[in-house]
């Protein structure tokens, strides 16, 4: 199979135009990345992987050194940025990659584990709520940002208490905590959101990004009175307790002050707080009196002016929806604009949001738009389009068609009518729709079949894998088993629709679900296991997400960050499979980088680039 993929991809680097959104990279301050060298034990071998960057020359020569001794006979100018050292590791070794304007090195310890990098965690102590029930912590969603400007990402990790709640349920929760770790396990800081921010998947989306352009990432998150920064400073009133005491709605937070706070990424110190927009106000205005609707939060980041990153923090999607854009200039948070479906001109946009969102330049004006479920908001805070298909659980935005510059959206819906739709991301024009009488809770999109042009799509009620025209290219049985409602039955195996991942070295995307990387076998119409991630568990129940999956180290393939069952460490898994392709680090693509920043938001979705990446002949601006 792999030989065919290589042959069909030989012309990729010869095509000239760029199939991606129209960003002016002279205006945007690009995130500095170093060489990203990683060395990992792989049985008796050591694999070395490193980044190709946009400022590297095509065919850039690289040399690999181990403890100062050159390992390659000839300069590496072709193939992937991936090297296999067949000399067994007896003692610790420093691997160095030299080439281009940036060299890089990595110290591999003699006792390093096989297949992954370990990050030891400092697990928080257990706690007790007012009802006497105890809770313990587990590592949950994570994000990455370069907090010190050295070109290497740090990991910002959310700690969830064991009594974290979905919005639909009453009960006290322990506070949400955030840690920042270097890749060597050094804990830089810990932030405690406090008792007045309820813990759960929908209360605490967080953004890690360089928002003021100084080369160092900040963190932004919703806070309240009693939030404690890493320096021990309390935001607001240290004695405030807004938790409802019951008898009904016990533990919910129905009133009280809320803020949006920006924290220093290196120190964890709160730098500025402003009242959260919008305030919760009258709960009935959101659809209920239990804060189930009002406390549904989303967050994102985007280049709304085409130059500088802005944060977008949101409230509501089942009924009223409000998106508030914020700018951080290094000294003060300022409101850029507010989109509110209570505004009569946007009233029809109410109830159109998803459990997640996407950000990219969908109309080619060089500025980012927000795709908010079934609707979109322009860079200036005005409505762009609204399909009227309502709320959904999953959404994918990328270049599906290798022959088109347009971005498209694959979305699913709960309304037991519209099912799943594939549409133009600029106009909202529906290209095809798969109606359903079911609540379609999952949808997935990835290029998994080289015999079919472009990206394939499937959902929990799509009756199979569909192509760009909506045609079924491989029929499958929709799951009627509640335990497998996130899958399709295909060739005797369940076809996941959770996460996509570039892992095995060809240009097709694999699937990531629970502890397995799997691949669609287009020759036998079934699913093959590719790799099992040992010793870890995924998060968020049936959502089954890693802490993070993204291209954060090494070559263009994506790493998986997951926790051990006891949350004593994170493990970063790196693909051990050679690749024949040189592709610039995906984090240099703005839509991909923005989707990594929002991966922790709501129901986690895989990161997706703003250009087509697959085996079809195409215009690929990142292929070297």
Short mmCIF file of N, CA, C and O in Angstrom, two decimals, residues 74 83 102-103 160 182 204 211-212 239 251 272 296 307-308 314 345 365 444 529 604 608:
data_model
loop_
_atom_site.label_atom_id
_atom_site.label_comp_id
_atom_site.label_asym_id
_atom_site.label_seq_id
_atom_site.Cartn_x
_atom_site.Cartn_y
_atom_site.Cartn_z
N UNK A 74 26.63 10.43 4.16
CA UNK A 74 26.37 11.53 3.26
C UNK A 74 25.33 12.46 3.88
O UNK A 74 24.48 12.02 4.66
N UNK A 83 15.83 9.65 11.38
CA UNK A 83 17.06 8.86 11.27
C UNK A 83 17.01 7.72 12.29
O UNK A 83 16.56 7.90 13.42
N UNK A 102 19.42 26.62 12.15
CA UNK A 102 19.16 26.20 13.52
C UNK A 102 19.64 24.77 13.70
O UNK A 102 19.22 23.87 12.97
N UNK A 103 20.53 24.54 14.66
CA UNK A 103 20.88 23.20 15.06
C UNK A 103 20.04 22.82 16.27
O UNK A 103 19.39 23.67 16.89
N UNK A 160 -8.28 17.75 36.77
CA UNK A 160 -9.71 17.63 37.06
C UNK A 160 -9.92 16.85 38.36
O UNK A 160 -9.31 15.78 38.55
N UNK A 182 7.89 22.00 31.96
CA UNK A 182 8.85 21.84 30.87
C UNK A 182 8.88 20.37 30.46
O UNK A 182 8.41 19.49 31.20
N UNK A 204 -14.35 25.28 31.90
CA UNK A 204 -12.99 25.82 32.01
C UNK A 204 -12.16 25.69 30.74
O UNK A 204 -11.01 25.25 30.79
N UNK A 211 -0.21 36.19 22.83
CA UNK A 211 -1.25 37.14 22.47
C UNK A 211 -0.75 38.57 22.30
O UNK A 211 -1.43 39.39 21.67
N UNK A 212 0.42 38.88 22.84
CA UNK A 212 0.94 40.25 22.69
C UNK A 212 2.14 40.34 21.75
O UNK A 212 2.70 41.42 21.56
N UNK A 239 -12.98 35.62 50.41
CA UNK A 239 -13.95 34.96 51.28
C UNK A 239 -15.23 34.58 50.55
O UNK A 239 -16.09 33.89 51.12
N UNK A 251 -24.42 22.75 44.93
CA UNK A 251 -23.08 22.79 44.34
C UNK A 251 -22.97 23.59 43.07
O UNK A 251 -21.86 23.90 42.62
N UNK A 272 -3.79 40.66 34.36
CA UNK A 272 -4.93 41.55 34.27
C UNK A 272 -6.21 40.72 34.28
O UNK A 272 -6.23 39.59 33.79
N UNK A 296 -22.27 27.00 29.62
CA UNK A 296 -21.62 26.27 28.52
C UNK A 296 -20.63 27.24 27.87
O UNK A 296 -21.02 28.15 27.15
N UNK A 307 -3.09 40.42 11.78
CA UNK A 307 -1.75 40.76 12.23
C UNK A 307 -1.42 40.16 13.59
O UNK A 307 -0.36 39.60 13.79
N UNK A 308 -2.34 40.29 14.53
CA UNK A 308 -2.07 39.96 15.92
C UNK A 308 -3.17 39.04 16.45
O UNK A 308 -4.33 39.18 16.08
N UNK A 314 -16.49 32.61 24.92
CA UNK A 314 -17.88 32.50 24.50
C UNK A 314 -18.73 31.90 25.62
O UNK A 314 -18.23 31.21 26.50
N UNK A 345 -30.56 41.85 15.19
CA UNK A 345 -30.08 41.51 13.85
C UNK A 345 -29.45 40.13 13.79
O UNK A 345 -29.30 39.57 12.70
N UNK A 365 -9.71 36.81 3.13
CA UNK A 365 -9.40 38.23 3.33
C UNK A 365 -8.19 38.44 4.22
O UNK A 365 -7.85 39.57 4.57
N UNK A 444 -16.53 12.34 11.74
CA UNK A 444 -15.08 12.33 11.54
C UNK A 444 -14.77 12.59 10.08
O UNK A 444 -15.55 12.22 9.18
N UNK A 529 -4.95 -2.48 13.07
CA UNK A 529 -4.24 -1.83 14.16
C UNK A 529 -2.81 -1.53 13.73
O UNK A 529 -2.14 -2.36 13.11
N UNK A 604 -13.36 17.60 22.70
CA UNK A 604 -12.10 17.76 21.97
C UNK A 604 -12.20 17.25 20.54
O UNK A 604 -12.76 16.19 20.29
N UNK A 608 -6.47 20.27 12.65
CA UNK A 608 -6.59 20.15 11.19
C UNK A 608 -5.99 21.37 10.51
O UNK A 608 -6.19 22.51 10.95
#
